[in-house]
């Protein structure tokens, strides 16, 4: 079975497991896990920020971050297809009492003037816009990359208006590798970022929130209230450090494989920026079943669309096999 449901299905390699097994650890609640401390300092440095916090999941990274930006009843703007309002169980409302308002965007690619035009001030009636969240790459947009020019323009425009900016960077590594934009170039645009180690980078667990010293101190407290503090989790952080060393540049292979798959399935490869491929089909539930019978796993993305994701556990040969298996299935 060739599993293209998500890049989260990757399993830690032997070498990654060895790095985990030999990690130096301590009690992180006392700040004494040297491997977690090293991971946090490394990731903060990569994005040009002062501090970072290791968290169990991307959702927790996003949710801690937006809560450090937006108080209860404050407003957060994001894309209507953003993970934060699509796949996080209503967490902004549940945990933060945060009001969200959304913009629509083709392929998830933001339009700066649209977003700036939505910012509202407190006029005695409205909930003022305090924060904006941008997803890069954009999952439901098909792994699309937000152009760095747009991110810089948005960041500057929001700064002028006193509005804060968060990046859901679960797959920011893919954007970095696809465009060559330095991670610090992305980091400079945002007040907070959340980045995943457990997607294309292949670590079994973990995400990192990145921001200033003060915001990370606040996020640490919010994490503790959720019971998200961990003890000798340097074993997990070691997988993240290993992934940063070995599995970032190789994402280019996943991107090439996604384009190869697009070509074989008749999908316009100019819509494939990174490792995610969206295919329009007559009936996604039927397609997923037929694909499974043919030896390929994928997921429905609505009634008439499926998502295929390339990752480090599927090589080029697997992708060629998958393309041959899927090509005869009905596409829309
Ligand atoms: C996967 C994902 C997350 C959340 O990550 P988890 O570790 O599954 O909580 C957040 N944002 C985007 C865009 C994602 O794809």
mmCIF file of C-alpha atoms and ligand atoms in Angstrom:
data_model
loop_
_atom_site.group_PDB
_atom_site.id
_atom_site.type_symbol
_atom_site.label_atom_id
_atom_site.label_comp_id
_atom_site.label_asym_id
_atom_site.label_seq_id
_atom_site.Cartn_x
_atom_site.Cartn_y
_atom_site.Cartn_z
ATOM 1 C CA UNK A 1 0.000 0.000 0.000
ATOM 2 C CA UNK A 2 1.352 3.416 -0.977
ATOM 3 C CA UNK A 3 0.120 5.865 1.617
ATOM 4 C CA UNK A 4 -0.398 9.363 0.203
ATOM 5 C CA UNK A 5 -3.004 10.451 2.766
ATOM 6 C CA UNK A 6 -0.644 12.860 4.504
ATOM 7 C CA UNK A 7 2.984 13.632 5.237
ATOM 8 C CA UNK A 8 2.100 12.923 8.886
ATOM 9 C CA UNK A 9 2.184 9.164 8.217
ATOM 10 C CA UNK A 10 5.989 9.047 8.027
ATOM 11 C CA UNK A 11 7.737 6.792 10.544
ATOM 12 C CA UNK A 12 11.016 7.643 12.225
ATOM 13 C CA UNK A 13 13.969 6.124 10.371
ATOM 14 C CA UNK A 14 16.550 3.884 12.057
ATOM 15 C CA UNK A 15 19.005 6.788 12.184
ATOM 16 C CA UNK A 16 16.391 9.080 13.719
ATOM 17 C CA UNK A 17 15.552 6.415 16.308
ATOM 18 C CA UNK A 18 19.228 6.136 17.212
ATOM 19 C CA UNK A 19 19.410 9.918 17.700
ATOM 20 C CA UNK A 20 16.333 9.684 19.945
ATOM 21 C CA UNK A 21 17.703 6.785 21.959
ATOM 22 C CA UNK A 22 20.963 8.558 22.687
ATOM 23 C CA UNK A 23 19.460 11.983 23.503
ATOM 24 C CA UNK A 24 20.575 13.812 26.632
ATOM 25 C CA UNK A 25 17.453 14.472 28.689
ATOM 26 C CA UNK A 26 16.303 16.157 31.890
ATOM 27 C CA UNK A 27 13.108 17.523 33.402
ATOM 28 C CA UNK A 28 11.925 20.211 30.991
ATOM 29 C CA UNK A 29 9.475 21.654 33.524
ATOM 30 C CA UNK A 30 12.610 22.658 35.460
ATOM 31 C CA UNK A 31 14.141 23.871 32.175
ATOM 32 C CA UNK A 32 16.682 21.063 32.453
ATOM 33 C CA UNK A 33 16.261 19.101 29.244
ATOM 34 C CA UNK A 34 19.347 20.024 27.209
ATOM 35 C CA UNK A 35 17.952 18.566 23.983
ATOM 36 C CA UNK A 36 14.691 20.510 24.212
ATOM 37 C CA UNK A 37 16.652 23.644 25.073
ATOM 38 C CA UNK A 38 18.833 23.077 22.020
ATOM 39 C CA UNK A 39 15.847 22.478 19.741
ATOM 40 C CA UNK A 40 14.096 25.623 20.982
ATOM 41 C CA UNK A 41 17.214 27.769 20.553
ATOM 42 C CA UNK A 42 17.877 26.276 17.111
ATOM 43 C CA UNK A 43 14.384 26.870 15.767
ATOM 44 C CA UNK A 44 14.172 30.377 17.243
ATOM 45 C CA UNK A 45 17.493 31.157 15.559
ATOM 46 C CA UNK A 46 16.409 29.765 12.182
ATOM 47 C CA UNK A 47 13.486 32.180 12.111
ATOM 48 C CA UNK A 48 15.433 35.109 13.573
ATOM 49 C CA UNK A 49 13.333 35.272 16.736
ATOM 50 C CA UNK A 50 14.484 35.382 20.354
ATOM 51 C CA UNK A 51 12.653 32.374 21.782
ATOM 52 C CA UNK A 52 10.710 29.206 21.030
ATOM 53 C CA UNK A 53 8.612 26.578 22.787
ATOM 54 C CA UNK A 54 8.419 22.844 22.036
ATOM 55 C CA UNK A 55 4.794 21.684 21.986
ATOM 56 C CA UNK A 56 3.118 18.320 21.328
ATOM 57 C CA UNK A 57 1.250 19.373 18.175
ATOM 58 C CA UNK A 58 0.756 22.013 15.523
ATOM 59 C CA UNK A 59 -2.692 22.740 16.866
ATOM 60 C CA UNK A 60 -1.250 23.555 20.271
ATOM 61 C CA UNK A 61 1.396 25.751 18.649
ATOM 62 C CA UNK A 62 -1.259 27.685 16.750
ATOM 63 C CA UNK A 63 -3.590 27.984 19.687
ATOM 64 C CA UNK A 64 -0.957 29.137 22.176
ATOM 65 C CA UNK A 65 0.334 31.649 19.645
ATOM 66 C CA UNK A 66 -2.977 33.256 18.780
ATOM 67 C CA UNK A 67 -3.875 33.471 22.468
ATOM 68 C CA UNK A 68 -0.689 35.414 23.150
ATOM 69 C CA UNK A 69 -1.796 37.842 20.417
ATOM 70 C CA UNK A 70 -5.569 38.151 20.820
ATOM 71 C CA UNK A 71 -7.501 38.546 24.124
ATOM 72 C CA UNK A 72 -11.006 37.095 24.647
ATOM 73 C CA UNK A 73 -13.572 38.846 22.413
ATOM 74 C CA UNK A 74 -10.790 40.231 20.258
ATOM 75 C CA UNK A 75 -10.921 39.421 16.581
ATOM 76 C CA UNK A 76 -8.593 37.239 14.524
ATOM 77 C CA UNK A 77 -8.801 37.342 10.723
ATOM 78 C CA UNK A 78 -7.828 34.329 8.644
ATOM 79 C CA UNK A 79 -8.627 32.483 5.432
ATOM 80 C CA UNK A 80 -11.956 30.611 5.407
ATOM 81 C CA UNK A 81 -9.978 27.469 4.508
ATOM 82 C CA UNK A 82 -7.343 27.978 7.220
ATOM 83 C CA UNK A 83 -6.482 24.984 9.403
ATOM 84 C CA UNK A 84 -7.141 27.208 12.444
ATOM 85 C CA UNK A 85 -10.857 27.488 11.583
ATOM 86 C CA UNK A 86 -11.272 24.204 9.691
ATOM 87 C CA UNK A 87 -9.476 21.459 11.591
ATOM 88 C CA UNK A 88 -8.916 22.699 15.137
ATOM 89 C CA UNK A 89 -12.295 21.870 16.651
ATOM 90 C CA UNK A 90 -13.361 25.462 17.297
ATOM 91 C CA UNK A 91 -10.328 25.910 19.550
ATOM 92 C CA UNK A 92 -10.000 29.693 19.115
ATOM 93 C CA UNK A 93 -13.488 30.047 20.631
ATOM 94 C CA UNK A 94 -13.146 27.213 23.157
ATOM 95 C CA UNK A 95 -9.780 28.115 24.624
ATOM 96 C CA UNK A 96 -9.398 31.775 23.829
ATOM 97 C CA UNK A 97 -12.890 33.257 23.432
ATOM 98 C CA UNK A 98 -11.491 34.604 20.179
ATOM 99 C CA UNK A 99 -13.816 35.842 17.460
ATOM 100 C CA UNK A 100 -12.716 34.832 13.977
ATOM 101 C CA UNK A 101 -13.686 36.458 10.685
ATOM 102 C CA UNK A 102 -12.537 34.980 7.424
ATOM 103 C CA UNK A 103 -11.632 35.912 3.869
ATOM 104 C CA UNK A 104 -12.030 33.656 0.844
ATOM 105 C CA UNK A 105 -8.988 33.004 -1.317
ATOM 106 C CA UNK A 106 -8.433 30.908 -4.442
ATOM 107 C CA UNK A 107 -5.849 28.191 -3.644
ATOM 108 C CA UNK A 108 -5.529 29.838 -0.233
ATOM 109 C CA UNK A 109 -3.259 32.565 -1.594
ATOM 110 C CA UNK A 110 -3.864 35.757 0.324
ATOM 111 C CA UNK A 111 -4.700 39.106 -1.245
ATOM 112 C CA UNK A 112 -3.075 41.837 0.828
ATOM 113 C CA UNK A 113 -5.607 44.598 0.076
ATOM 114 C CA UNK A 114 -8.525 42.297 0.927
ATOM 115 C CA UNK A 115 -7.017 41.470 4.318
ATOM 116 C CA UNK A 116 -6.013 45.049 5.160
ATOM 117 C CA UNK A 117 -9.492 46.184 4.085
ATOM 118 C CA UNK A 118 -11.096 43.873 6.651
ATOM 119 C CA UNK A 119 -9.262 45.334 9.661
ATOM 120 C CA UNK A 120 -11.767 47.014 11.998
ATOM 121 C CA UNK A 121 -11.124 49.413 14.830
ATOM 122 C CA UNK A 122 -13.103 49.575 18.038
ATOM 123 C CA UNK A 123 -15.886 52.061 17.379
ATOM 124 C CA UNK A 124 -17.872 51.128 20.475
ATOM 125 C CA UNK A 125 -19.767 48.405 18.596
ATOM 126 C CA UNK A 126 -17.341 46.079 16.873
ATOM 127 C CA UNK A 127 -14.828 43.644 18.255
ATOM 128 C CA UNK A 128 -11.580 45.228 17.080
ATOM 129 C CA UNK A 129 -9.209 43.277 14.854
ATOM 130 C CA UNK A 130 -6.198 42.371 16.992
ATOM 131 C CA UNK A 131 -4.555 39.651 14.943
ATOM 132 C CA UNK A 132 -4.301 38.025 11.531
ATOM 133 C CA UNK A 133 -3.234 34.445 10.820
ATOM 134 C CA UNK A 134 -1.699 33.307 7.532
ATOM 135 C CA UNK A 135 -1.039 29.686 6.530
ATOM 136 C CA UNK A 136 2.155 28.914 4.601
ATOM 137 C CA UNK A 137 2.137 26.567 2.813
ATOM 138 C CA UNK A 138 -1.634 26.430 2.597
ATOM 139 C CA UNK A 139 -2.981 22.935 3.161
ATOM 140 C CA UNK A 140 -6.504 23.215 1.738
ATOM 141 C CA UNK A 141 -5.090 25.484 -0.954
ATOM 142 C CA UNK A 142 -3.123 22.470 -2.189
ATOM 143 C CA UNK A 143 0.240 23.184 -0.582
ATOM 144 C CA UNK A 144 0.324 26.644 -2.133
ATOM 145 C CA UNK A 145 3.091 29.068 -1.175
ATOM 146 C CA UNK A 146 2.315 32.614 -0.030
ATOM 147 C CA UNK A 147 4.589 34.930 -2.030
ATOM 148 C CA UNK A 148 7.139 36.580 0.268
ATOM 149 C CA UNK A 149 6.364 39.971 -1.314
ATOM 150 C CA UNK A 150 2.737 39.676 -0.205
ATOM 151 C CA UNK A 151 3.776 38.565 3.279
ATOM 152 C CA UNK A 152 6.098 41.588 3.617
ATOM 153 C CA UNK A 153 3.400 43.966 2.377
ATOM 154 C CA UNK A 154 0.839 42.462 4.742
ATOM 155 C CA UNK A 155 3.247 42.575 7.664
ATOM 156 C CA UNK A 156 4.065 46.249 7.035
ATOM 157 C CA UNK A 157 0.421 47.210 6.526
ATOM 158 C CA UNK A 158 -0.680 45.488 9.714
ATOM 159 C CA UNK A 159 2.187 46.981 11.725
ATOM 160 C CA UNK A 160 1.013 50.461 10.636
ATOM 161 C CA UNK A 161 -2.446 49.591 11.963
ATOM 162 C CA UNK A 162 -1.184 48.014 15.207
ATOM 163 C CA UNK A 163 -2.447 44.558 14.226
ATOM 164 C CA UNK A 164 -0.374 41.436 15.033
ATOM 165 C CA UNK A 165 0.456 38.643 12.584
ATOM 166 C CA UNK A 166 0.699 34.879 13.151
ATOM 167 C CA UNK A 167 1.992 32.256 10.719
ATOM 168 C CA UNK A 168 0.596 28.732 10.720
ATOM 169 C CA UNK A 169 3.829 27.384 9.310
ATOM 170 C CA UNK A 170 3.108 23.673 9.698
ATOM 171 C CA UNK A 171 4.772 23.252 6.286
ATOM 172 C CA UNK A 172 6.851 26.432 6.110
ATOM 173 C CA UNK A 173 9.860 24.195 5.409
ATOM 174 C CA UNK A 174 8.244 23.255 2.107
ATOM 175 C CA UNK A 175 7.743 26.941 1.233
ATOM 176 C CA UNK A 176 11.382 27.636 2.100
ATOM 177 C CA UNK A 177 12.698 24.797 -0.063
ATOM 178 C CA UNK A 178 10.323 25.525 -2.974
ATOM 179 C CA UNK A 179 11.217 29.235 -3.163
ATOM 180 C CA UNK A 180 14.660 29.557 -1.603
ATOM 181 C CA UNK A 181 13.297 32.241 0.724
ATOM 182 C CA UNK A 182 15.354 32.016 3.934
ATOM 183 C CA UNK A 183 13.416 30.909 7.012
ATOM 184 C CA UNK A 184 14.503 34.150 8.690
ATOM 185 C CA UNK A 185 12.926 36.047 5.794
ATOM 186 C CA UNK A 186 9.610 34.466 6.699
ATOM 187 C CA UNK A 187 10.284 34.899 10.400
ATOM 188 C CA UNK A 188 10.765 38.654 10.002
ATOM 189 C CA UNK A 189 7.167 39.039 8.762
ATOM 190 C CA UNK A 190 5.490 37.542 11.816
ATOM 191 C CA UNK A 191 4.974 38.178 15.539
ATOM 192 C CA UNK A 192 4.440 34.459 16.165
ATOM 193 C CA UNK A 193 4.917 31.279 14.141
ATOM 194 C CA UNK A 194 4.011 27.652 14.688
ATOM 195 C CA UNK A 195 6.065 25.102 12.735
ATOM 196 C CA UNK A 196 5.639 21.319 12.589
ATOM 197 C CA UNK A 197 8.381 18.721 12.915
ATOM 198 C CA UNK A 198 5.988 15.811 12.374
ATOM 199 C CA UNK A 199 4.838 16.533 8.818
ATOM 200 C CA UNK A 200 7.289 16.446 5.929
ATOM 201 C CA UNK A 201 10.278 16.549 8.265
ATOM 202 C CA UNK A 202 9.423 13.052 9.448
ATOM 203 C CA UNK A 203 9.677 13.391 13.228
ATOM 204 C CA UNK A 204 7.141 11.261 15.112
ATOM 205 C CA UNK A 205 5.837 14.075 17.351
ATOM 206 C CA UNK A 206 6.198 17.757 17.909
ATOM 207 C CA UNK A 207 5.863 21.340 16.815
ATOM 208 C CA UNK A 208 7.574 24.540 17.844
ATOM 209 C CA UNK A 209 6.092 27.952 18.557
ATOM 210 C CA UNK A 210 8.458 30.834 17.786
ATOM 211 C CA UNK A 211 8.223 34.414 19.056
ATOM 212 C CA UNK A 212 9.687 36.984 21.475
ATOM 213 C CA UNK A 213 10.920 36.106 24.983
ATOM 214 C CA UNK A 214 7.815 37.660 26.585
ATOM 215 C CA UNK A 215 5.304 35.936 24.349
ATOM 216 C CA UNK A 216 7.033 32.582 24.737
ATOM 217 C CA UNK A 217 6.937 32.994 28.541
ATOM 218 C CA UNK A 218 3.190 33.603 28.287
ATOM 219 C CA UNK A 219 2.751 30.640 25.917
ATOM 220 C CA UNK A 220 4.681 28.420 28.355
ATOM 221 C CA UNK A 221 2.143 29.332 31.022
ATOM 222 C CA UNK A 222 -0.801 28.642 28.668
ATOM 223 C CA UNK A 223 0.782 25.312 27.721
ATOM 224 C CA UNK A 224 1.051 24.365 31.390
ATOM 225 C CA UNK A 225 -2.624 25.206 31.976
ATOM 226 C CA UNK A 226 -3.499 22.798 29.170
ATOM 227 C CA UNK A 227 -1.283 20.117 30.708
ATOM 228 C CA UNK A 228 0.973 20.309 27.666
ATOM 229 C CA UNK A 229 4.230 20.529 29.625
ATOM 230 C CA UNK A 230 6.387 17.450 29.186
ATOM 231 C CA UNK A 231 9.279 16.027 31.198
ATOM 232 C CA UNK A 232 12.145 14.094 29.522
ATOM 233 C CA UNK A 233 10.744 14.923 26.091
ATOM 234 C CA UNK A 234 14.260 15.507 24.796
ATOM 235 C CA UNK A 235 13.808 12.050 23.290
ATOM 236 C CA UNK A 236 11.230 13.681 21.005
ATOM 237 C CA UNK A 237 13.169 16.895 20.538
ATOM 238 C CA UNK A 238 16.138 14.818 19.349
ATOM 239 C CA UNK A 239 13.984 13.565 16.480
ATOM 240 C CA UNK A 240 13.218 17.179 15.615
ATOM 241 C CA UNK A 241 16.882 18.175 15.636
ATOM 242 C CA UNK A 242 17.707 15.159 13.481
ATOM 243 C CA UNK A 243 14.924 16.131 11.064
ATOM 244 C CA UNK A 244 16.199 19.703 10.791
ATOM 245 C CA UNK A 245 19.670 18.425 9.936
ATOM 246 C CA UNK A 246 18.699 15.708 7.462
ATOM 247 C CA UNK A 247 15.165 16.185 6.171
ATOM 248 C CA UNK A 248 14.714 19.807 5.102
ATOM 249 C CA UNK A 249 16.569 20.075 1.778
ATOM 250 C CA UNK A 250 15.250 16.682 0.678
ATOM 251 C CA UNK A 251 11.707 18.121 0.608
ATOM 252 C CA UNK A 252 12.603 19.107 -2.970
ATOM 253 C CA UNK A 253 12.259 15.397 -3.854
ATOM 254 C CA UNK A 254 8.716 15.362 -2.463
ATOM 255 C CA UNK A 255 7.893 18.433 -4.556
ATOM 256 C CA UNK A 256 9.289 16.810 -7.714
ATOM 257 C CA UNK A 257 7.293 13.660 -6.936
ATOM 258 C CA UNK A 258 4.083 15.670 -6.505
ATOM 259 C CA UNK A 259 4.643 17.310 -9.911
ATOM 260 C CA UNK A 260 5.293 13.898 -11.449
ATOM 261 C CA UNK A 261 2.027 12.622 -10.007
ATOM 262 C CA UNK A 262 0.219 15.735 -11.274
ATOM 263 C CA UNK A 263 1.524 15.149 -14.774
ATOM 264 C CA UNK A 264 0.391 11.528 -14.749
ATOM 265 C CA UNK A 265 -3.090 12.421 -13.461
ATOM 266 C CA UNK A 266 -3.671 15.335 -15.825
ATOM 267 C CA UNK A 267 -3.532 17.968 -13.092
ATOM 268 C CA UNK A 268 -2.114 21.368 -14.097
ATOM 269 C CA UNK A 269 1.346 21.204 -12.525
ATOM 270 C CA UNK A 270 1.441 25.006 -12.161
ATOM 271 C CA UNK A 271 -1.029 24.450 -9.282
ATOM 272 C CA UNK A 272 1.475 22.192 -7.492
ATOM 273 C CA UNK A 273 3.865 24.418 -5.527
ATOM 274 C CA UNK A 274 5.042 21.806 -3.019
ATOM 275 C CA UNK A 275 4.109 18.291 -1.837
ATOM 276 C CA UNK A 276 0.299 18.456 -1.928
ATOM 277 C CA UNK A 277 -1.809 17.601 -4.935
ATOM 278 C CA UNK A 278 -5.557 18.222 -5.165
ATOM 279 C CA UNK A 279 -7.436 16.209 -7.766
ATOM 280 C CA UNK A 280 -11.021 16.951 -8.806
ATOM 281 C CA UNK A 281 -13.033 13.742 -9.120
ATOM 282 C CA UNK A 282 -16.717 12.940 -9.719
ATOM 283 C CA UNK A 283 -17.169 11.370 -6.269
ATOM 284 C CA UNK A 284 -14.390 11.564 -3.697
ATOM 285 C CA UNK A 285 -15.683 8.749 -1.456
ATOM 286 C CA UNK A 286 -15.844 6.365 -4.431
ATOM 287 C CA UNK A 287 -12.423 7.495 -5.648
ATOM 288 C CA UNK A 288 -10.816 6.908 -2.240
ATOM 289 C CA UNK A 289 -12.231 3.356 -2.173
ATOM 290 C CA UNK A 290 -11.139 2.539 -5.727
ATOM 291 C CA UNK A 291 -7.687 3.985 -5.047
ATOM 292 C CA UNK A 292 -7.366 1.824 -1.938
ATOM 293 C CA UNK A 293 -8.285 -1.272 -3.979
ATOM 294 C CA UNK A 294 -5.608 -0.237 -6.486
ATOM 295 C CA UNK A 295 -3.043 0.009 -3.671
ATOM 296 C CA UNK A 296 -2.973 3.761 -3.002
ATOM 297 C CA UNK A 297 -4.345 5.638 -0.037
ATOM 298 C CA UNK A 298 -5.566 9.225 -0.291
ATOM 299 C CA UNK A 299 -8.184 11.352 1.518
ATOM 300 C CA UNK A 300 -11.366 13.094 0.425
ATOM 301 C CA UNK A 301 -11.215 16.884 0.528
ATOM 302 C CA UNK A 302 -14.910 17.593 0.119
ATOM 303 C CA UNK A 303 -17.398 15.697 -2.071
ATOM 304 C CA UNK A 304 -15.562 16.052 -5.398
ATOM 305 C CA UNK A 305 -11.908 16.505 -4.507
ATOM 306 C CA UNK A 306 -9.171 14.278 -3.102
ATOM 307 C CA UNK A 307 -5.792 15.142 -1.617
ATOM 308 C CA UNK A 308 -2.543 13.285 -2.308
ATOM 309 C CA UNK A 309 0.569 14.154 -0.305
ATOM 310 C CA UNK A 310 4.125 13.073 -1.108
ATOM 311 C CA UNK A 311 6.591 12.520 1.716
ATOM 312 C CA UNK A 312 9.855 10.886 2.713
ATOM 313 C CA UNK A 313 8.398 7.402 3.081
ATOM 314 C CA UNK A 314 7.371 7.289 -0.596
ATOM 315 C CA UNK A 315 10.201 7.284 -3.103
ATOM 316 C CA UNK A 316 10.077 8.088 -6.785
ATOM 317 C CA UNK A 317 9.393 4.429 -7.716
ATOM 318 C CA UNK A 318 6.399 4.336 -5.363
ATOM 319 C CA UNK A 319 5.083 7.524 -6.915
ATOM 320 C CA UNK A 320 5.412 6.101 -10.428
ATOM 321 C CA UNK A 321 3.542 2.980 -9.247
ATOM 322 C CA UNK A 322 0.862 5.130 -7.608
ATOM 323 C CA UNK A 323 0.457 7.197 -10.769
ATOM 324 C CA UNK A 324 -0.034 4.026 -12.839
ATOM 325 C CA UNK A 325 -2.590 2.727 -10.339
ATOM 326 C CA UNK A 326 -4.565 5.982 -10.187
ATOM 327 C CA UNK A 327 -4.448 7.048 -13.850
ATOM 328 C CA UNK A 328 -7.323 4.711 -14.946
ATOM 329 C CA UNK A 329 -9.678 5.968 -12.191
ATOM 330 C CA UNK A 330 -12.348 8.496 -13.151
ATOM 331 C CA UNK A 331 -11.188 12.086 -12.728
ATOM 332 C CA UNK A 332 -13.489 15.061 -13.043
HETATM 333 C C1 LIG B 1 -1.153 19.529 10.385
HETATM 334 C C2 LIG B 1 -1.417 20.980 10.436
HETATM 335 C C3 LIG B 1 -1.546 21.646 11.657
HETATM 336 C C4 LIG B 1 -1.641 20.947 12.999
HETATM 337 O O1 LIG B 1 -0.744 20.000 13.265
HETATM 338 P P1 LIG B 1 -1.038 18.805 14.334
HETATM 339 O O2 LIG B 1 0.324 18.463 14.758
HETATM 340 O O3 LIG B 1 -1.745 17.754 13.568
HETATM 341 O O4 LIG B 1 -1.853 19.381 15.440
HETATM 342 C C5 LIG B 1 -1.713 23.000 11.636
HETATM 343 N N1 LIG B 1 -1.758 23.668 10.476
HETATM 344 C C6 LIG B 1 -1.657 23.074 9.286
HETATM 345 C C7 LIG B 1 -1.706 23.893 8.050
HETATM 346 C C8 LIG B 1 -1.484 21.704 9.219
HETATM 347 O O5 LIG B 1 -1.413 21.114 8.031
#
